[in-house]
PDB file of C-alpha atoms in Angstrom:
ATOM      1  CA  UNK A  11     -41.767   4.478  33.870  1.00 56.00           C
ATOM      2  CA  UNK A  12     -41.732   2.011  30.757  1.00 70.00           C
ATOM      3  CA  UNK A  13     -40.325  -1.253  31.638  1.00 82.00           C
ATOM      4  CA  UNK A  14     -38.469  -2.477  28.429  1.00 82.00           C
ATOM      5  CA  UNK A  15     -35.185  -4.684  27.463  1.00 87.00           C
ATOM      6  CA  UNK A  16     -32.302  -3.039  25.227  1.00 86.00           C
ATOM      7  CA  UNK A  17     -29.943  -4.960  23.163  1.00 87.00           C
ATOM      8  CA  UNK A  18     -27.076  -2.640  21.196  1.00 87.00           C
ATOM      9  CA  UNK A  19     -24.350  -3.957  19.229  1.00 87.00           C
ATOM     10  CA  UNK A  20     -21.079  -1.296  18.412  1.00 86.00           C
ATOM     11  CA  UNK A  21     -18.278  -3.034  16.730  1.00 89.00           C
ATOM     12  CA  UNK A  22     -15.340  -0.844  15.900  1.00 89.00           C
ATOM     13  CA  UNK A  23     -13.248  -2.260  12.506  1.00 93.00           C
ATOM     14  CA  UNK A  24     -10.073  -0.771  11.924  1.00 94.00           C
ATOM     15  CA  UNK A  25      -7.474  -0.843   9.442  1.00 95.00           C
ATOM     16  CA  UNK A  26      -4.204   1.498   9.345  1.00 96.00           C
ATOM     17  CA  UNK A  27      -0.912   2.125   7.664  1.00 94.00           C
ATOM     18  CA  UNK A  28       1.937   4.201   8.302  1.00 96.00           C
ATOM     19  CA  UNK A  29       4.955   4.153   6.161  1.00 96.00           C
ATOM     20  CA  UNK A  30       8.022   6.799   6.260  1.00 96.00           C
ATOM     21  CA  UNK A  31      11.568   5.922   4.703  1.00 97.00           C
ATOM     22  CA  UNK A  32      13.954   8.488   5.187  1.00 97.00           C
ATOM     23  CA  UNK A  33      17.100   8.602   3.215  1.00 97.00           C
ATOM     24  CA  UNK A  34      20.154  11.128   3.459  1.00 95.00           C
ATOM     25  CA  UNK A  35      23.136  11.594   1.617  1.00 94.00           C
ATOM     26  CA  UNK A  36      25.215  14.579   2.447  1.00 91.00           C
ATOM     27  CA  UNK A  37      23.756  17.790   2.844  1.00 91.00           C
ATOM     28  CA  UNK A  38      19.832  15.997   0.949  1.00 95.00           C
ATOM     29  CA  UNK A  39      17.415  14.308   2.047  1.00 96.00           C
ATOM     30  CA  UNK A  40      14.665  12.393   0.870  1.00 97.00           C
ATOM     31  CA  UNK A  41      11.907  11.517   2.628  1.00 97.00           C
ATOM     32  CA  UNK A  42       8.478   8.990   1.344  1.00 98.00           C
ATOM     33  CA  UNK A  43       5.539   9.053   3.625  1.00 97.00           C
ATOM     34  CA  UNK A  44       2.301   7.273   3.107  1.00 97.00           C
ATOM     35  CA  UNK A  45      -0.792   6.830   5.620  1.00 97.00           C
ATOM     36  CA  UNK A  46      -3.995   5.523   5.418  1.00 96.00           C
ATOM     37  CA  UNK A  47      -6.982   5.435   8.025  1.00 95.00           C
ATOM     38  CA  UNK A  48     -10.312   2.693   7.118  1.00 95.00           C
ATOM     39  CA  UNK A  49     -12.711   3.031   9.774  1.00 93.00           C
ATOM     40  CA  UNK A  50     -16.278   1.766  10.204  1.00 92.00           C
ATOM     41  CA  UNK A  51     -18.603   1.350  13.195  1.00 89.00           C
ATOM     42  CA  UNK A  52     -21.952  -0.083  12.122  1.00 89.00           C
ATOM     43  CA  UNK A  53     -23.966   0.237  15.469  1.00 88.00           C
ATOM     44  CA  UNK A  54     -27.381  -0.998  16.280  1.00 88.00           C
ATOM     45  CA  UNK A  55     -29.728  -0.335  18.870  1.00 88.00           C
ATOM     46  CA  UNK A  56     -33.274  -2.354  19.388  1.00 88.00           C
ATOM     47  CA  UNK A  57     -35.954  -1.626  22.606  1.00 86.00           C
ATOM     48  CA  UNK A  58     -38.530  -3.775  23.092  1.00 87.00           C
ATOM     49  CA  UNK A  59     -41.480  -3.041  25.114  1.00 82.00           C
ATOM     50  CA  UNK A  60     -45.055  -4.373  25.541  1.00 82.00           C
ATOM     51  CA  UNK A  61     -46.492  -4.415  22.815  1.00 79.00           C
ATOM     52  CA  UNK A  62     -43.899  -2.338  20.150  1.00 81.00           C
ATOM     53  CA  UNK A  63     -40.066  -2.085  19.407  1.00 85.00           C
ATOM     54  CA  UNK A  64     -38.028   0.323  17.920  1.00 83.00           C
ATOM     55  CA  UNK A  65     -34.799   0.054  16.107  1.00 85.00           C
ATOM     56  CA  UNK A  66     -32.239   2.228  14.998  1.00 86.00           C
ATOM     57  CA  UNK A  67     -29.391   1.686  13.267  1.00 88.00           C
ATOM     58  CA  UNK A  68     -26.140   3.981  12.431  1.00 86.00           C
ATOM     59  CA  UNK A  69     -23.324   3.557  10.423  1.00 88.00           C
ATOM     60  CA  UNK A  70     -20.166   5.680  10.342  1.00 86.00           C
ATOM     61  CA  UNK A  71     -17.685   5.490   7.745  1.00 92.00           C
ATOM     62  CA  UNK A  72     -14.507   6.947   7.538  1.00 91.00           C
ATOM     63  CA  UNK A  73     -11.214   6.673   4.876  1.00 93.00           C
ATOM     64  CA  UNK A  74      -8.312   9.563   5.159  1.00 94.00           C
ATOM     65  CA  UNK A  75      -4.963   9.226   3.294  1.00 96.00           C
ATOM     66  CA  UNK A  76      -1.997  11.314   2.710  1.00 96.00           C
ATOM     67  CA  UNK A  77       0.956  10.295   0.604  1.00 97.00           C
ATOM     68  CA  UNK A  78       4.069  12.524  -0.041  1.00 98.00           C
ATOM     69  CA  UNK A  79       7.589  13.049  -1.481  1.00 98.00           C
ATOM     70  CA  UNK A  80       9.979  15.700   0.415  1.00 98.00           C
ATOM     71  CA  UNK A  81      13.266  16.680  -1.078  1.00 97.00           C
ATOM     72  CA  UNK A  82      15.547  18.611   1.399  1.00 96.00           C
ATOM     73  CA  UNK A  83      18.531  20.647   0.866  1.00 95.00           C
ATOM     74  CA  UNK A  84      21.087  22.575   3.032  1.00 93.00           C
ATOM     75  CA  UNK A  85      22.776  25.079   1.677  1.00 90.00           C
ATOM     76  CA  UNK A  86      25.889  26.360   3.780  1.00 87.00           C
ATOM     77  CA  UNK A  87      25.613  26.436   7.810  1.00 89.00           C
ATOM     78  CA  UNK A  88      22.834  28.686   7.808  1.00 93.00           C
ATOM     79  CA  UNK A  89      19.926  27.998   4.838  1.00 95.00           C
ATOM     80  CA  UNK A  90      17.539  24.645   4.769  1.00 95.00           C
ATOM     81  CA  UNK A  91      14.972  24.336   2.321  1.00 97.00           C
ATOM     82  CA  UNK A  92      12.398  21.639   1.627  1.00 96.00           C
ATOM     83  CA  UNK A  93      10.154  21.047  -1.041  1.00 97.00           C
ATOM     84  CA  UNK A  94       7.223  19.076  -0.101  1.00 97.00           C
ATOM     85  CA  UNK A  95       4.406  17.759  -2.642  1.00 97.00           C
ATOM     86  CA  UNK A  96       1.557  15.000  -2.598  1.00 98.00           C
ATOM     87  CA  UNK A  97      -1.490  13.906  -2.687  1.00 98.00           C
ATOM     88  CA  UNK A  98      -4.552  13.396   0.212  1.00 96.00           C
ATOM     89  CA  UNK A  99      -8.560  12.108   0.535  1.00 95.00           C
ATOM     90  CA  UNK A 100     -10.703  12.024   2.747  1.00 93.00           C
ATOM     91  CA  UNK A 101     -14.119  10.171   2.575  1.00 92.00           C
ATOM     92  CA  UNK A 102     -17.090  10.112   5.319  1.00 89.00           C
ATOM     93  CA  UNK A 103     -20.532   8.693   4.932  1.00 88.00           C
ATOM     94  CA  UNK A 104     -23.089   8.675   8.248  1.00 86.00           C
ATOM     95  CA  UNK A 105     -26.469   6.591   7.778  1.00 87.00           C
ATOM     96  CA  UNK A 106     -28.808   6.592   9.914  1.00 84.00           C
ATOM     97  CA  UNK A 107     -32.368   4.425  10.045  1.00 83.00           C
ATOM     98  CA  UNK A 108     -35.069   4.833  12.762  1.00 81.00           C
ATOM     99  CA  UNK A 109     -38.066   1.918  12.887  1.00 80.00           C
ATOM    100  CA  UNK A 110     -41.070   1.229  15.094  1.00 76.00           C
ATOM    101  CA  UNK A 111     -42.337   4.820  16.033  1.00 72.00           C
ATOM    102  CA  UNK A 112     -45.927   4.612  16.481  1.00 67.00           C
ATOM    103  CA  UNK A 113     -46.037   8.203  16.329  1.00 65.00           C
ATOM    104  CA  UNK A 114     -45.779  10.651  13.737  1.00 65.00           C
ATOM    105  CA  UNK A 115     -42.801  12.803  13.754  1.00 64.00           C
ATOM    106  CA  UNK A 116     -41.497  15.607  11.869  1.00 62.00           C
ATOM    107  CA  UNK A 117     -37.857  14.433  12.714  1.00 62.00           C
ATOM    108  CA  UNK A 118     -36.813  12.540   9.266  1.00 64.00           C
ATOM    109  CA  UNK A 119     -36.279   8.290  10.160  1.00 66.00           C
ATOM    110  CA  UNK A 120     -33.429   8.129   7.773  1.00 70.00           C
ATOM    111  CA  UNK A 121     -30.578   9.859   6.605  1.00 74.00           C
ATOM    112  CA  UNK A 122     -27.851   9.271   4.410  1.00 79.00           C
ATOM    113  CA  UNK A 123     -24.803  12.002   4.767  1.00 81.00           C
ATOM    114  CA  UNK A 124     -21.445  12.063   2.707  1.00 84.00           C
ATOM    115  CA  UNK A 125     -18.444  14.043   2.286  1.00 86.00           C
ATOM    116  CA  UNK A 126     -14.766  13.439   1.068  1.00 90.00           C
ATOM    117  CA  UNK A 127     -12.253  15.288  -0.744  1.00 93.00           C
ATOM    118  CA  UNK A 128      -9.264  14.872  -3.252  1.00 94.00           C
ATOM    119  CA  UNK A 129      -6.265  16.615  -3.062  1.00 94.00           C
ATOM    120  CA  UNK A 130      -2.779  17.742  -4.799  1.00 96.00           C
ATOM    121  CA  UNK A 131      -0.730  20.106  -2.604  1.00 96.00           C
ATOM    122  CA  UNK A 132       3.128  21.562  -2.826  1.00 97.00           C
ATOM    123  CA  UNK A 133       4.749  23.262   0.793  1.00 96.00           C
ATOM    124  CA  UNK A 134       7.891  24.441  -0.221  1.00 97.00           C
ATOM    125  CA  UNK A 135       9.987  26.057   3.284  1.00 97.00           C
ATOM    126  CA  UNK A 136      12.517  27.837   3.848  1.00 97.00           C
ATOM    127  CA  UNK A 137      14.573  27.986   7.157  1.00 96.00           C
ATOM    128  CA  UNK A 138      17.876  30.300   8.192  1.00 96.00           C
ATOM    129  CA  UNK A 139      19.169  29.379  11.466  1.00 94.00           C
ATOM    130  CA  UNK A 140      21.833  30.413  13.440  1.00 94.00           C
ATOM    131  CA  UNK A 141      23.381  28.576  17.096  1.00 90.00           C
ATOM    132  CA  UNK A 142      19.938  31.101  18.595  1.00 93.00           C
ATOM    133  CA  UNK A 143      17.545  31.998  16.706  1.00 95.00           C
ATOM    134  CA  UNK A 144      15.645  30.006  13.920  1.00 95.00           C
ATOM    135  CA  UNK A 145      13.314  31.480  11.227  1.00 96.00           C
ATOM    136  CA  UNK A 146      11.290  29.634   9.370  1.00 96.00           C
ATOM    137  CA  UNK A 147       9.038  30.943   6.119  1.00 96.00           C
ATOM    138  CA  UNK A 148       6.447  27.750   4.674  1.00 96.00           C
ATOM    139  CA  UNK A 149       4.628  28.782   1.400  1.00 94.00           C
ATOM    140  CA  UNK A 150       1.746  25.938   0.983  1.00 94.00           C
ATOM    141  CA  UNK A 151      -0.983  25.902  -2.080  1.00 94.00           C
ATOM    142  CA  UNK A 152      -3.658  23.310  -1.521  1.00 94.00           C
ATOM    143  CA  UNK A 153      -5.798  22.267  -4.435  1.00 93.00           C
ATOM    144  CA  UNK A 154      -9.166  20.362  -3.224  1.00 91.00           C
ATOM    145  CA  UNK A 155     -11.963  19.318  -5.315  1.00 92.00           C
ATOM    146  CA  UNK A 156     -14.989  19.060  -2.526  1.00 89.00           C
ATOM    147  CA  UNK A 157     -18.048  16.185  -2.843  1.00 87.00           C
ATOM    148  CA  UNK A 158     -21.068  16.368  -0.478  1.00 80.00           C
ATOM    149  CA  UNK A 159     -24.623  15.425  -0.777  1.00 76.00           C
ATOM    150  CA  UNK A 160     -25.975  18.033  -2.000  1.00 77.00           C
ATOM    151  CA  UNK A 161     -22.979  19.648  -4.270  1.00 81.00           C
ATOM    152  CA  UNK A 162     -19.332  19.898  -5.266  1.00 85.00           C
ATOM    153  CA  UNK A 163     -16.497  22.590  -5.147  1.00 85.00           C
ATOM    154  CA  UNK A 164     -13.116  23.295  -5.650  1.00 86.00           C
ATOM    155  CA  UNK A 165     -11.324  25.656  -4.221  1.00 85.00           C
ATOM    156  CA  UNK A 166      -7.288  26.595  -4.225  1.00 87.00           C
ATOM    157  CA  UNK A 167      -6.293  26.835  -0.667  1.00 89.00           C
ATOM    158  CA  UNK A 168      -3.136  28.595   0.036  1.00 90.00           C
ATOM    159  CA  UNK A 169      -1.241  30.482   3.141  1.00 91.00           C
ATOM    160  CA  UNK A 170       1.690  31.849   4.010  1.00 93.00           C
ATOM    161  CA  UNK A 171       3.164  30.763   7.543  1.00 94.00           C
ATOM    162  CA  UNK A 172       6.384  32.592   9.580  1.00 95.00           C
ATOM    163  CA  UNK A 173       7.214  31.893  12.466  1.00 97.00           C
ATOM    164  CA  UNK A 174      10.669  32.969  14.703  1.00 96.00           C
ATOM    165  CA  UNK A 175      12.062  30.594  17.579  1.00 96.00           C
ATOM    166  CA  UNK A 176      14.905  32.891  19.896  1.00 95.00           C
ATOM    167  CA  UNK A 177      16.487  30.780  22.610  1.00 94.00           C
ATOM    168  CA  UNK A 178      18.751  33.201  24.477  1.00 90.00           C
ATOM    169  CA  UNK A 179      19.760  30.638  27.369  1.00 90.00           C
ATOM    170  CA  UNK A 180      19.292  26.951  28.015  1.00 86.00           C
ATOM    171  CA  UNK A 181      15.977  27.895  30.518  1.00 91.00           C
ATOM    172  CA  UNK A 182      14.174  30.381  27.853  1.00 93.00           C
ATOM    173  CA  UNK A 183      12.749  29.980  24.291  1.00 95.00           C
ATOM    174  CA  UNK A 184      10.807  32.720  23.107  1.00 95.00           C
ATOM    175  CA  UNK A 185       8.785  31.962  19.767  1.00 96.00           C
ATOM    176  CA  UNK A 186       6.393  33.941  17.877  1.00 96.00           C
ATOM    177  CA  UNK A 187       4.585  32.900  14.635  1.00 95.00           C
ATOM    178  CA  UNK A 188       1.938  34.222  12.027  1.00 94.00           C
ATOM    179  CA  UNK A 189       0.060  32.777   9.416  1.00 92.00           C
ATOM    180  CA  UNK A 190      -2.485  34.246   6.555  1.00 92.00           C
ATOM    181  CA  UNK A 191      -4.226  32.495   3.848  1.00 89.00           C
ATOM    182  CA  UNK A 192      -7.231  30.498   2.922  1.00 86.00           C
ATOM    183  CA  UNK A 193      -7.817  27.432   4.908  1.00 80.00           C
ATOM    184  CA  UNK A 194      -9.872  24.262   4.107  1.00 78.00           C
ATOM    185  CA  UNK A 195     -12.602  23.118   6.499  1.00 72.00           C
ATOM    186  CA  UNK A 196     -11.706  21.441   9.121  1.00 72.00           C
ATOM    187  CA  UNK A 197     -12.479  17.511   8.906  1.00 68.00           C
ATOM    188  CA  UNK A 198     -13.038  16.849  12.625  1.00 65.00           C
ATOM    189  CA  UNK A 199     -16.130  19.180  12.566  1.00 64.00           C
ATOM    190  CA  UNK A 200     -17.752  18.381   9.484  1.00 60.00           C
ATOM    191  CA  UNK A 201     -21.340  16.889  10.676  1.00 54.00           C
ATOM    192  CA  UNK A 202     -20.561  15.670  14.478  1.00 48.00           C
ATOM    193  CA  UNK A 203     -23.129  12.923  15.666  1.00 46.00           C
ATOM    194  CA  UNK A 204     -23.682  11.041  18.938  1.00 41.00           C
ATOM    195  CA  UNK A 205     -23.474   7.575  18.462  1.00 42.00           C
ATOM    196  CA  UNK A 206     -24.775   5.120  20.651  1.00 40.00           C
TER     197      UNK A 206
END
């Protein structure tokens, strides 16, 4: 047993936008869409015992955004098409500082981690519809220019995504979709840490 007092401190600060204006005028539609995430939780741990105390301090860091134009179209009673375009970042940084071992360790007491990406993409769709069935064919291309410690990249991302929706009665909907391509990494894995 080692009797010692903890004090931690974990403040979340948050700051968020979401904007969409939707306007339609016969058989168009135009649709603006902007969102942006700030979030930061400094945290701080300290132990005191007899005779030492350790520290350790994180902070997390995070900024996403996504803004965007759509134009839509329907053509006749059976075609839709929309033509999507914009542009998207995303920005994380982890620190981390460790104080007061009296041993050595091989485990490193600091570390400073970041990642974020910039972004221009285009989704144009295409959808044919009838009063049962609904297809729906979405062409995206993803440009991403990639910053980490350590390096850069940039890669064009791209897929192409069908998918089929049949709804024979009012109690069944059968649906089926398929998608191939090159994907981007996915941002909620990219370096997961405990926090205090």
């Amino acid at each position: 047993s080692y009797p010692n007092s903890q004090q931690t401190e974990a403040p979340t600060h948050r700051v968020e936008n979401d904007l969409n204006y939707i306007r339609r005028t016969g058989n168009r539609t135009l649709t603006v869409t902007s969102n942006l995430l700030w979030l930061t939780q400094p945290q701080q741990l300290d132990v005191v015992r007899e005779g030492s105390a350790q520290r350790q301090r994180l902070d997390a860091d995070l900024l996403r955004m996504n803004h965007n134009v759509a134009w839509g179209l329907g053509a006749g009673r059976r075609w839709s098409f929309q033509f999507k375009g914009g542009i998207a970042a995303l920005y994380r940084r982890f620190d981390s500082a460790l104080s007061g071992l009296g041993v050595e360790t091989s485990a490193p007491l600091a570390a400073d981690t970041r990642f974020g990406y910039g972004s221009l993409y285009l989704r144009p769709t295409a959808t044919w519809r009838t009063q049962r069935l609904r297809l729906m064919l979405a062409l995206p291309v993803d440009w991403r220019y990639y910053r980490y410690t350590g390096g850069d990249s940039s890669p064009l991302l791209w897929s192409a995504n069908l998918s089929a929706r049949w709804t024979p009665s009012a109690c069944w909907t059968l649906s089926a979709s398929g998608a191939a391509g090159e994907q981007g990494a996915d941002d909620s894995s990219i370096y997961p840490v405990a926090l205090l």
